[in-house]
Tab-separated table of N, CA and C in Angstrom:
chain	number	residue	atom	x	y	z
A	141	MET	N	114.053	128.142	106.450
A	141	MET	CA	113.639	127.140	105.484
A	141	MET	C	113.613	125.759	106.153
A	142	ARG	N	112.587	125.037	105.917
A	142	ARG	CA	112.405	123.724	106.529
A	142	ARG	C	113.171	122.670	105.729
A	143	PRO	N	113.910	121.766	106.413
A	143	PRO	CA	114.645	120.733	105.684
A	143	PRO	C	113.687	119.755	105.003
A	144	SER	N	114.130	119.211	103.871
A	144	SER	CA	113.279	118.260	103.152
A	144	SER	C	113.251	116.937	103.904
A	145	PRO	N	112.127	116.215	103.819
A	145	PRO	CA	112.003	114.957	104.554
A	145	PRO	C	112.987	113.903	104.034
A	146	HIS	N	113.391	113.043	104.923
A	146	HIS	CA	114.283	111.930	104.599
A	146	HIS	C	113.540	110.962	103.669
A	147	PRO	N	114.237	110.319	102.723
A	147	PRO	CA	113.559	109.367	101.812
A	147	PRO	C	112.797	108.266	102.555
A	148	LYS	N	113.316	107.823	103.690
A	148	LYS	CA	112.617	106.791	104.467
A	148	LYS	C	111.271	107.316	104.967
A	149	ARG	N	111.242	108.581	105.384
A	149	ARG	CA	109.987	109.165	105.866
A	149	ARG	C	108.996	109.325	104.710
A	150	ILE	N	109.507	109.681	103.543
A	150	ILE	CA	108.644	109.789	102.362
A	150	ILE	C	108.028	108.423	102.033
A	151	LEU	N	108.852	107.364	102.099
A	151	LEU	CA	108.353	106.006	101.874
A	151	LEU	C	107.293	105.651	102.912
A	152	ASP	N	107.558	105.965	104.182
A	152	ASP	CA	106.586	105.677	105.241
A	152	ASP	C	105.253	106.365	104.964
A	153	LEU	N	105.310	107.634	104.590
A	153	LEU	CA	104.071	108.385	104.352
A	153	LEU	C	103.334	107.887	103.108
A	154	ALA	N	104.065	107.682	102.015
A	154	ALA	CA	103.423	107.266	100.763
A	154	ALA	C	102.877	105.840	100.858
A	155	LEU	N	103.738	104.905	101.217
A	155	LEU	CA	103.302	103.505	101.274
A	155	LEU	C	102.361	103.270	102.454
A	156	GLY	N	102.624	103.926	103.587
A	156	GLY	CA	101.743	103.788	104.745
A	156	GLY	C	100.331	104.279	104.450
A	157	SER	N	100.226	105.410	103.756
A	157	SER	CA	98.902	105.943	103.386
A	157	SER	C	98.179	104.998	102.431
A	158	ALA	N	98.904	104.497	101.442
A	158	ALA	CA	98.297	103.578	100.469
A	158	ALA	C	97.837	102.290	101.156
A	159	LEU	N	98.678	101.737	102.005
A	159	LEU	CA	98.312	100.508	102.722
A	159	LEU	C	97.114	100.726	103.631
A	160	LEU	N	97.087	101.860	104.322
A	160	LEU	CA	95.963	102.141	105.211
A	160	LEU	C	94.668	102.302	104.412
A	161	ALA	N	94.746	102.961	103.276
A	161	ALA	CA	93.556	103.117	102.426
A	161	ALA	C	93.060	101.756	101.926
A	162	LEU	N	93.994	100.904	101.515
A	162	LEU	CA	93.605	99.573	101.023
A	162	LEU	C	93.064	98.688	102.149
A	163	ALA	N	93.653	98.807	103.331
A	163	ALA	CA	93.267	97.942	104.448
A	163	ALA	C	92.071	98.469	105.231
A	164	ALA	N	91.662	99.711	104.995
A	164	ALA	CA	90.598	100.336	105.794
A	164	ALA	C	89.313	99.503	105.853
A	165	PRO	N	88.781	98.992	104.737
A	165	PRO	CA	87.549	98.197	104.846
A	165	PRO	C	87.722	96.941	105.713
A	166	LEU	N	88.863	96.281	105.569
A	166	LEU	CA	89.132	95.089	106.356
A	166	LEU	C	89.311	95.439	107.836
A	167	LEU	N	90.004	96.539	108.103
A	167	LEU	CA	90.184	96.990	109.487
A	167	LEU	C	88.859	97.391	110.117
A	168	LEU	N	87.997	98.040	109.342
A	168	LEU	CA	86.679	98.421	109.851
A	168	LEU	C	85.854	97.184	110.203
A	169	ALA	N	85.860	96.197	109.311
A	169	ALA	CA	85.123	94.957	109.580
A	169	ALA	C	85.681	94.243	110.815
A	170	ALA	N	86.993	94.209	110.952
A	170	ALA	CA	87.619	93.564	112.117
A	170	ALA	C	87.293	94.324	113.397
A	171	THR	N	87.232	95.653	113.319
A	171	THR	CA	86.890	96.466	114.481
A	171	THR	C	85.466	96.166	114.938
A	172	VAL	N	84.550	96.091	113.991
A	172	VAL	CA	83.151	95.792	114.327
A	172	VAL	C	83.045	94.384	114.912
A	173	ALA	N	83.696	93.412	114.270
A	173	ALA	CA	83.642	92.025	114.770
A	173	ALA	C	84.237	91.925	116.169
A	174	THR	N	85.338	92.623	116.406
A	174	THR	CA	85.974	92.600	117.721
A	174	THR	C	85.078	93.270	118.755
A	175	ALA	N	84.426	94.373	118.375
A	175	ALA	CA	83.537	95.087	119.297
A	175	ALA	C	82.345	94.218	119.692
A	176	LEU	N	81.848	93.405	118.774
A	176	LEU	CA	80.706	92.547	119.075
A	176	LEU	C	81.071	91.405	120.020
A	177	ARG	N	82.325	90.953	119.980
A	177	ARG	CA	82.756	89.835	120.824
A	177	ARG	C	83.355	90.267	122.147
A	178	ARG	N	83.814	91.482	122.236
A	178	ARG	CA	84.510	91.966	123.439
A	178	ARG	C	83.543	92.603	124.420
A	179	PRO	N	83.836	92.495	125.692
A	179	PRO	CA	83.016	93.240	126.657
A	179	PRO	C	83.254	94.736	126.478
A	180	PRO	N	82.325	95.561	126.945
A	180	PRO	CA	82.499	97.011	126.796
A	180	PRO	C	83.819	97.477	127.428
A	181	GLY	N	84.388	98.525	126.831
A	181	GLY	CA	85.624	99.058	127.389
A	181	GLY	C	86.702	99.294	126.355
A	182	GLY	N	86.417	99.047	125.122
A	182	GLY	CA	87.406	99.345	124.105
A	182	GLY	C	87.730	98.169	123.217
A	183	VAL	N	87.969	98.479	121.986
A	183	VAL	CA	88.273	97.477	120.977
A	183	VAL	C	89.781	97.361	120.785
A	184	PHE	N	90.478	98.456	120.960
A	184	PHE	CA	91.914	98.489	120.709
A	184	PHE	C	92.712	98.174	121.967
A	185	ALA	N	93.776	97.424	121.791
A	185	ALA	CA	94.734	97.206	122.871
A	185	ALA	C	95.644	98.424	122.908
A	186	ALA	N	96.145	98.762	124.068
A	186	ALA	CA	97.041	99.913	124.210
A	186	ALA	C	98.225	99.515	125.079
A	187	GLU	N	99.422	99.793	124.581
A	187	GLU	CA	100.656	99.480	125.306
A	187	GLU	C	101.616	100.654	125.145
A	188	THR	N	102.382	100.939	126.179
A	188	THR	CA	103.398	101.978	126.098
A	188	THR	C	104.647	101.373	125.477
A	189	ARG	N	105.213	102.071	124.491
A	189	ARG	CA	106.419	101.629	123.795
A	189	ARG	C	107.401	102.784	123.728
A	190	THR	N	108.667	102.451	123.494
A	190	THR	CA	109.715	103.457	123.382
A	190	THR	C	109.934	103.776	121.912
A	191	GLY	N	109.912	105.056	121.577
A	191	GLY	CA	110.049	105.479	120.197
A	191	GLY	C	111.337	106.233	119.931
A	192	LEU	N	111.303	107.037	118.892
A	192	LEU	CA	112.444	107.834	118.460
A	192	LEU	C	112.933	108.705	119.605
A	193	GLY	N	114.242	108.715	119.811
A	193	GLY	CA	114.828	109.516	120.874
A	193	GLY	C	114.579	108.975	122.266
A	194	GLY	N	114.044	107.739	122.355
A	194	GLY	CA	113.748	107.151	123.658
A	194	GLY	C	112.457	107.647	124.271
A	195	ARG	N	111.681	108.438	123.502
A	195	ARG	CA	110.420	108.972	124.030
A	195	ARG	C	109.324	107.906	124.001
A	196	PRO	N	108.561	107.780	125.081
A	196	PRO	CA	107.475	106.798	125.093
A	196	PRO	C	106.274	107.299	124.291
A	197	PHE	N	105.540	106.345	123.747
A	197	PHE	CA	104.275	106.653	123.074
A	197	PHE	C	103.325	105.493	123.343
A	198	THR	N	102.033	105.752	123.204
A	198	THR	CA	101.027	104.713	123.417
A	198	THR	C	100.706	104.065	122.083
A	199	LEU	N	101.008	102.794	121.979
A	199	LEU	CA	100.750	102.016	120.770
A	199	LEU	C	99.358	101.411	120.886
A	200	ARG	N	98.493	101.783	119.963
A	200	ARG	CA	97.126	101.253	119.932
A	200	ARG	C	96.980	100.390	118.684
A	201	TYR	N	96.357	99.227	118.873
A	201	TYR	CA	96.199	98.312	117.744
A	201	TYR	C	95.048	97.356	118.012
A	202	LEU	N	94.553	96.764	116.930
A	202	LEU	CA	93.530	95.734	117.048
A	202	LEU	C	94.217	94.433	117.461
A	203	PRO	N	93.748	93.773	118.492
A	203	PRO	CA	94.380	92.515	118.893
A	203	PRO	C	93.908	91.347	118.024
A	204	VAL	N	93.862	91.557	116.719
A	204	VAL	CA	93.371	90.553	115.761
A	204	VAL	C	94.556	90.131	114.902
A	205	ARG	N	95.090	88.962	115.147
A	205	ARG	CA	96.284	88.506	114.430
A	205	ARG	C	95.948	87.897	113.069
A	206	ARG	N	94.693	87.560	112.846
A	206	ARG	CA	94.306	86.964	111.568
A	206	ARG	C	94.571	87.965	110.444
A	207	PHE	N	95.202	87.514	109.401
A	207	PHE	CA	95.578	88.332	108.239
A	207	PHE	C	96.502	89.485	108.623
A	208	ARG	N	97.163	89.362	109.779
A	208	ARG	CA	98.096	90.393	110.273
A	208	ARG	C	97.409	91.743	110.467
A	209	LEU	N	96.147	91.701	110.824
A	209	LEU	CA	95.408	92.950	111.043
A	209	LEU	C	95.954	93.716	112.236
A	210	ASP	N	96.567	93.006	113.193
A	210	ASP	CA	97.173	93.698	114.330
A	210	ASP	C	98.281	94.627	113.840
A	211	ALA	N	99.083	94.180	112.877
A	211	ALA	CA	100.159	95.018	112.333
A	211	ALA	C	99.587	96.135	111.461
A	212	LEU	N	98.620	95.814	110.608
A	212	LEU	CA	98.036	96.834	109.736
A	212	LEU	C	97.325	97.921	110.542
A	213	SER	N	96.763	97.561	111.696
A	213	SER	CA	96.069	98.562	112.506
A	213	SER	C	97.047	99.527	113.174
A	214	ARG	N	98.349	99.262	113.068
A	214	ARG	CA	99.376	100.167	113.614
A	214	ARG	C	99.812	101.213	112.587
A	215	LEU	N	99.294	101.150	111.379
A	215	LEU	CA	99.676	102.103	110.333
A	215	LEU	C	99.461	103.570	110.716
A	216	PRO	N	98.409	103.943	111.470
A	216	PRO	CA	98.305	105.352	111.877
A	216	PRO	C	99.522	105.848	112.656
A	217	HIS	N	100.181	104.959	113.395
A	217	HIS	CA	101.398	105.356	114.114
A	217	HIS	C	102.529	105.678	113.140
A	218	VAL	N	102.546	104.997	111.994
A	218	VAL	CA	103.545	105.286	110.961
A	218	VAL	C	103.270	106.662	110.367
A	219	LEU	N	102.021	106.938	110.066
A	219	LEU	CA	101.669	108.226	109.461
A	219	LEU	C	101.916	109.389	110.421
A	220	ARG	N	101.735	109.157	111.722
A	220	ARG	CA	102.003	110.201	112.717
A	220	ARG	C	103.488	110.386	113.009
A	221	GLY	N	104.314	109.460	112.543
A	221	GLY	CA	105.751	109.572	112.774
A	221	GLY	C	106.233	108.929	114.060
A	222	GLU	N	105.365	108.197	114.750
A	222	GLU	CA	105.777	107.494	115.967
A	222	GLU	C	106.492	106.191	115.636
A	223	MET	N	106.168	105.628	114.471
A	223	MET	CA	106.775	104.383	114.013
A	223	MET	C	107.160	104.539	112.554
A	224	SER	N	107.860	103.545	112.046
A	224	SER	CA	108.223	103.468	110.637
A	224	SER	C	107.693	102.138	110.106
A	225	LEU	N	107.624	101.998	108.799
A	225	LEU	CA	107.235	100.703	108.250
A	225	LEU	C	108.273	99.646	108.609
A	226	VAL	N	109.566	100.029	108.548
A	226	VAL	CA	110.656	99.106	108.829
A	226	VAL	C	111.543	99.695	109.915
A	227	GLY	N	111.865	98.881	110.896
A	227	GLY	CA	112.736	99.325	111.975
A	227	GLY	C	112.797	98.270	113.053
A	228	PRO	N	113.523	98.539	114.122
A	228	PRO	CA	113.577	97.579	115.219
A	228	PRO	C	112.215	97.465	115.894
A	229	ALA	N	111.979	96.340	116.520
A	229	ALA	CA	110.705	96.114	117.196
A	229	ALA	C	110.481	97.160	118.288
A	230	PRO	N	109.248	97.655	118.447
A	230	PRO	CA	108.967	98.618	119.523
A	230	PRO	C	108.968	97.911	120.878
A	231	LEU	N	109.783	98.404	121.785
A	231	LEU	CA	109.926	97.771	123.100
A	231	LEU	C	109.272	98.619	124.184
A	232	PRO	N	108.807	97.960	125.264
A	232	PRO	CA	108.263	98.728	126.384
A	232	PRO	C	109.389	99.484	127.093
A	233	PRO	N	109.085	100.615	127.727
A	233	PRO	CA	110.109	101.420	128.391
A	233	PRO	C	110.957	100.662	129.408
A	234	GLY	N	110.446	99.680	130.083
A	234	GLY	CA	111.214	98.952	131.089
A	234	GLY	C	112.121	97.866	130.538
A	235	HIS	N	112.018	97.572	129.246
A	235	HIS	CA	112.830	96.511	128.647
A	235	HIS	C	114.300	96.909	128.686
A	236	PRO	N	115.199	95.982	129.036
A	236	PRO	CA	116.629	96.328	129.136
A	236	PRO	C	117.219	96.945	127.868
A	237	ALA	N	116.743	96.532	126.698
A	237	ALA	CA	117.307	97.062	125.451
A	237	ALA	C	116.642	98.364	124.995
A	238	ALA	N	115.542	98.760	125.633
A	238	ALA	CA	114.831	99.968	125.201
A	238	ALA	C	115.694	101.217	125.336
A	239	GLY	N	116.630	101.207	126.259
A	239	GLY	CA	117.487	102.368	126.461
A	239	GLY	C	118.790	102.323	125.688
A	240	ALA	N	118.972	101.310	124.840
A	240	ALA	CA	120.214	101.201	124.063
A	240	ALA	C	120.371	102.428	123.162
A	241	PRO	N	121.534	103.078	123.187
A	241	PRO	CA	121.730	104.293	122.390
A	241	PRO	C	121.481	104.095	120.887
A	242	TRP	N	121.800	102.921	120.357
A	242	TRP	CA	121.602	102.689	118.920
A	242	TRP	C	120.125	102.698	118.539
A	243	ARG	N	119.232	102.463	119.488
A	243	ARG	CA	117.794	102.472	119.203
A	243	ARG	C	117.225	103.881	119.103
A	244	HIS	N	117.844	104.843	119.767
A	244	HIS	CA	117.255	106.172	119.893
A	244	HIS	C	117.276	106.987	118.609
A	245	GLY	N	118.099	106.598	117.641
A	245	GLY	CA	118.179	107.364	116.399
A	245	GLY	C	117.203	106.925	115.323
A	246	VAL	N	116.416	105.892	115.595
A	246	VAL	CA	115.475	105.379	114.593
A	246	VAL	C	114.105	105.167	115.221
A	247	ARG	N	113.106	105.189	114.356
A	247	ARG	CA	111.749	104.883	114.819
A	247	ARG	C	111.585	103.361	114.849
A	248	PRO	N	110.819	102.843	115.810
A	248	PRO	CA	110.519	101.413	115.767
A	248	PRO	C	109.662	101.115	114.545
A	249	GLY	N	109.688	99.870	114.089
A	249	GLY	CA	108.988	99.530	112.860
A	249	GLY	C	107.906	98.478	113.011
A	250	LEU	N	107.023	98.457	112.000
A	250	LEU	CA	105.996	97.418	111.933
A	250	LEU	C	106.638	96.076	111.617
A	251	THR	N	107.696	96.125	110.812
A	251	THR	CA	108.454	94.928	110.475
A	251	THR	C	109.925	95.297	110.501
A	252	GLY	N	110.759	94.294	110.439
A	252	GLY	CA	112.191	94.553	110.470
A	252	GLY	C	112.963	93.274	110.267
A	253	LEU	N	114.256	93.387	110.334
A	253	LEU	CA	115.120	92.232	110.109
A	253	LEU	C	114.831	91.115	111.106
A	254	ALA	N	114.633	91.454	112.372
A	254	ALA	CA	114.345	90.426	113.382
A	254	ALA	C	113.021	89.729	113.098
A	255	GLN	N	112.013	90.488	112.646
A	255	GLN	CA	110.704	89.899	112.398
A	255	GLN	C	110.734	88.951	111.202
A	256	VAL	N	111.441	89.319	110.123
A	256	VAL	CA	111.438	88.454	108.941
A	256	VAL	C	112.392	87.280	109.091
A	257	ARG	N	113.342	87.369	110.001
A	257	ARG	CA	114.281	86.266	110.224
A	257	ARG	C	113.763	85.271	111.254
A	258	ARG	N	112.706	85.592	111.938
A	258	ARG	CA	112.172	84.715	112.970
A	258	ARG	C	111.862	83.344	112.359
A	259	GLY	N	112.357	82.302	112.994
A	259	GLY	CA	112.086	80.948	112.516
A	259	GLY	C	113.020	80.485	111.430
A	260	SER	N	114.024	81.272	111.060
A	260	SER	CA	114.945	80.835	110.020
A	260	SER	C	115.922	79.816	110.580
A	261	ALA	N	116.647	79.153	109.695
A	261	ALA	CA	117.603	78.130	110.106
A	261	ALA	C	118.950	78.725	110.509
A	262	LEU	N	119.085	80.037	110.434
A	262	LEU	CA	120.357	80.659	110.795
A	262	LEU	C	120.641	80.483	112.281
A	263	PRO	N	121.914	80.308	112.638
A	263	PRO	CA	122.234	80.205	114.059
A	263	PRO	C	122.104	81.545	114.768
A	264	TRP	N	121.955	82.598	114.008
A	264	TRP	CA	121.925	83.958	114.541
A	264	TRP	C	120.482	84.394	114.712
A	265	ASP	N	119.855	83.949	115.781
A	265	ASP	CA	118.418	84.206	115.914
A	265	ASP	C	118.093	85.157	117.064
A	266	GLU	N	119.066	85.877	117.558
A	266	GLU	CA	118.824	86.814	118.648
A	266	GLU	C	118.184	88.085	118.097
A	267	PRO	N	116.909	88.352	118.429
A	267	PRO	CA	116.214	89.513	117.864
A	267	PRO	C	116.901	90.854	118.135
A	268	LEU	N	117.445	91.045	119.324
A	268	LEU	CA	118.076	92.328	119.617
A	268	LEU	C	119.318	92.559	118.770
A	269	LEU	N	120.093	91.505	118.512
A	269	LEU	CA	121.256	91.649	117.638
A	269	LEU	C	120.828	91.934	116.205
A	270	LEU	N	119.736	91.302	115.778
A	270	LEU	CA	119.227	91.571	114.430
A	270	LEU	C	118.739	93.012	114.324
A	271	ASP	N	118.049	93.497	115.351
A	271	ASP	CA	117.605	94.892	115.351
A	271	ASP	C	118.807	95.838	115.303
A	272	GLN	N	119.830	95.554	116.090
A	272	GLN	CA	121.022	96.401	116.090
A	272	GLN	C	121.725	96.350	114.738
A	273	HIS	N	121.796	95.176	114.154
A	273	HIS	CA	122.416	95.047	112.827
A	273	HIS	C	121.646	95.892	111.810
A	274	TYR	N	120.316	95.836	111.876
A	274	TYR	CA	119.505	96.645	110.964
A	274	TYR	C	119.838	98.132	111.124
A	275	VAL	N	119.864	98.614	112.355
A	275	VAL	CA	120.119	100.042	112.604
A	275	VAL	C	121.502	100.433	112.072
A	276	GLU	N	122.478	99.590	112.281
A	276	GLU	CA	123.838	99.903	111.843
A	276	GLU	C	124.014	99.843	110.333
A	277	HIS	N	123.137	99.119	109.628
A	277	HIS	CA	123.258	98.952	108.180
A	277	HIS	C	122.023	99.450	107.433
A	278	GLU	N	121.275	100.328	108.052
A	278	GLU	CA	120.021	100.827	107.497
A	278	GLU	C	120.247	101.582	106.181
A	279	TRP	N	119.443	101.249	105.189
A	279	TRP	CA	119.400	101.998	103.932
A	279	TRP	C	118.093	101.657	103.240
A	280	LEU	N	117.670	102.504	102.338
A	280	LEU	CA	116.356	102.370	101.712
A	280	LEU	C	116.200	101.044	100.967
A	281	GLY	N	117.261	100.563	100.332
A	281	GLY	CA	117.198	99.280	99.625
A	281	GLY	C	116.899	98.122	100.564
A	282	LEU	N	117.502	98.142	101.742
A	282	LEU	CA	117.227	97.106	102.742
A	282	LEU	C	115.779	97.200	103.199
A	283	ASP	N	115.286	98.414	103.411
A	283	ASP	CA	113.882	98.588	103.807
A	283	ASP	C	112.943	97.985	102.757
A	284	LEU	N	113.210	98.275	101.490
A	284	LEU	CA	112.356	97.745	100.425
A	284	LEU	C	112.409	96.222	100.380
A	285	ALA	N	113.610	95.653	100.549
A	285	ALA	CA	113.748	94.194	100.555
A	285	ALA	C	112.994	93.578	101.738
A	286	LEU	N	113.073	94.198	102.905
A	286	LEU	CA	112.373	93.681	104.077
A	286	LEU	C	110.858	93.809	103.925
A	287	LEU	N	110.409	94.898	103.327
A	287	LEU	CA	108.968	95.048	103.073
A	287	LEU	C	108.483	93.965	102.112
A	288	LEU	N	109.254	93.711	101.064
A	288	LEU	CA	108.889	92.663	100.102
A	288	LEU	C	108.856	91.305	100.784
A	289	ARG	N	109.853	91.043	101.586
A	289	ARG	CA	109.904	89.759	102.286
A	289	ARG	C	108.754	89.631	103.284
A	290	THR	N	108.390	90.720	103.930
A	290	THR	CA	107.266	90.705	104.864
A	290	THR	C	105.978	90.366	104.129
A	291	VAL	N	105.749	91.006	102.988
A	291	VAL	CA	104.533	90.747	102.210
A	291	VAL	C	104.510	89.300	101.741
A	292	CYS	N	105.633	88.778	101.277
A	292	CYS	CA	105.696	87.382	100.836
A	292	CYS	C	105.419	86.442	102.004
A	293	GLY	N	105.940	86.776	103.176
A	293	GLY	CA	105.693	85.968	104.370
A	293	GLY	C	104.239	86.022	104.796
A	294	TRP	N	103.590	87.187	104.637
A	294	TRP	CA	102.182	87.319	104.996
A	294	TRP	C	101.302	86.484	104.096
A	295	ARG	N	101.746	86.278	102.864
A	295	ARG	CA	100.954	85.464	101.938
A	295	ARG	C	101.057	83.990	102.273
A	296	GLY	N	101.945	83.662	103.222
A	296	GLY	CA	101.980	82.282	103.670
A	296	GLY	C	103.145	81.472	103.148
A	297	SER	N	104.037	82.044	102.334
A	297	SER	CA	105.163	81.247	101.856
A	297	SER	C	106.108	80.990	103.016
A	298	ARG	N	106.518	79.767	103.180
A	298	ARG	CA	107.355	79.378	104.309
A	298	ARG	C	108.663	78.747	103.852
A	299	GLY	N	109.014	78.917	102.607
A	299	GLY	CA	110.252	78.332	102.097
A	299	GLY	C	111.456	79.057	102.652
A	300	SER	N	112.610	78.715	102.144
A	300	SER	CA	113.854	79.343	102.581
A	300	SER	C	113.982	80.690	101.895
A	301	ARG	N	113.605	81.749	102.610
A	301	ARG	CA	113.652	83.084	102.037
A	301	ARG	C	114.848	83.824	102.598
A	302	THR	N	115.485	84.633	101.767
A	302	THR	CA	116.586	85.465	102.237
A	302	THR	C	116.373	86.879	101.753
A	303	VAL	N	116.894	87.816	102.492
A	303	VAL	CA	116.865	89.209	102.090
A	303	VAL	C	118.059	89.431	101.182
A	304	PRO	N	117.883	89.985	99.974
A	304	PRO	CA	119.015	90.181	99.082
A	304	PRO	C	120.144	90.930	99.777
A	305	GLY	N	121.345	90.392	99.645
A	305	GLY	CA	122.514	91.036	100.225
A	305	GLY	C	122.687	90.775	101.707
A	306	GLN	N	121.828	89.988	102.311
A	306	GLN	CA	121.908	89.763	103.749
A	306	GLN	C	122.176	88.306	104.110
A	307	ALA	N	122.360	87.421	103.139
A	307	ALA	CA	122.547	86.007	103.422
A	307	ALA	C	123.867	85.736	104.126
A	308	HIS	N	124.788	86.680	104.112
A	308	HIS	CA	126.103	86.471	104.701
A	308	HIS	C	126.143	86.743	106.201
A	309	LEU	N	125.052	87.129	106.812
A	309	LEU	CA	125.058	87.460	108.232
A	309	LEU	C	125.340	86.234	109.085
A	310	SER	N	126.047	86.450	110.159
A	310	SER	CA	126.274	85.380	111.118
A	310	SER	C	126.312	85.981	112.509
A	311	ASP	N	126.383	85.116	113.521
A	311	ASP	CA	126.423	85.623	114.884
A	311	ASP	C	127.737	86.325	115.185
A	312	ALA	N	128.712	86.206	114.309
A	312	ALA	CA	130.002	86.855	114.519
A	312	ALA	C	130.001	88.321	114.091
A	313	ASP	N	128.952	88.784	113.436
A	313	ASP	CA	128.931	90.150	112.911
A	313	ASP	C	129.030	91.216	113.992
A	314	HIS	N	128.634	90.906	115.219
A	314	HIS	CA	128.665	91.906	116.282
A	314	HIS	C	129.727	91.600	117.339
A	315	ARG	N	130.616	90.682	117.027
A	315	ARG	CA	131.696	90.387	117.963
A	315	ARG	C	132.849	91.347	117.741
A	316	LEU	N	133.568	91.635	118.815
A	316	LEU	CA	134.734	92.503	118.719
A	316	LEU	C	135.826	91.820	117.921
A	317	ARG	N	136.658	92.622	117.239
A	317	ARG	CA	137.787	92.063	116.491
A	317	ARG	C	138.671	91.274	117.448
A	318	GLY	N	139.136	90.125	116.992
A	318	GLY	CA	139.995	89.294	117.808
A	318	GLY	C	139.240	88.356	118.730
A	319	TYR	N	137.893	88.404	118.724
A	319	TYR	CA	137.111	87.524	119.585
A	319	TYR	C	137.281	86.095	119.117
A	320	SER	N	137.427	85.193	120.057
A	320	SER	CA	137.514	83.772	119.734
A	320	SER	C	136.675	83.006	120.742
A	321	ALA	N	135.813	82.135	120.247
A	321	ALA	CA	134.987	81.325	121.135
A	321	ALA	C	135.840	80.307	121.892
A	322	ALA	N	137.039	80.028	121.384
A	322	ALA	CA	137.923	79.047	122.012
A	322	ALA	C	138.594	79.612	123.260
A	323	GLU	N	138.614	80.941	123.417
A	323	GLU	CA	139.301	81.540	124.572
A	323	GLU	C	138.498	81.422	125.829
């Protein structure tokens, strides 16, 4: 008997499929526009990234940042199971953090805690620590909050946004017990 899919995977498949269906006309138009402006040889950018279990995969996407089409064009990777909607940023195999054991148990994401916190006033702006914090505290409610915050950010709101239940984070969250900056 095959085990039932994890709720996060169900969310990835359901929401990823819906988003891809909604974005398809815009992605098609962007693909055509990019093909007309680019020299022959391909419309999609391709980069090797480290995925679940530390396995490499080829990430293909439209290099069109307008309207976040570059991120939306990565949705097929979510549907194939190479990525998730929410997770740590996909890193190249040679990156020092790509081999971190905490990364190997999760799929990289289109968005994540590090991506939505970028540019915030918090002193804790280290993306790798934010990615690790996400992995250590991962749950479906956090994923939904990050997806909502990502959508609000895509619409252009730049106010002081916080993820519910996450405003208490600080750079001390990953320090060993007894750590003191004064020592």
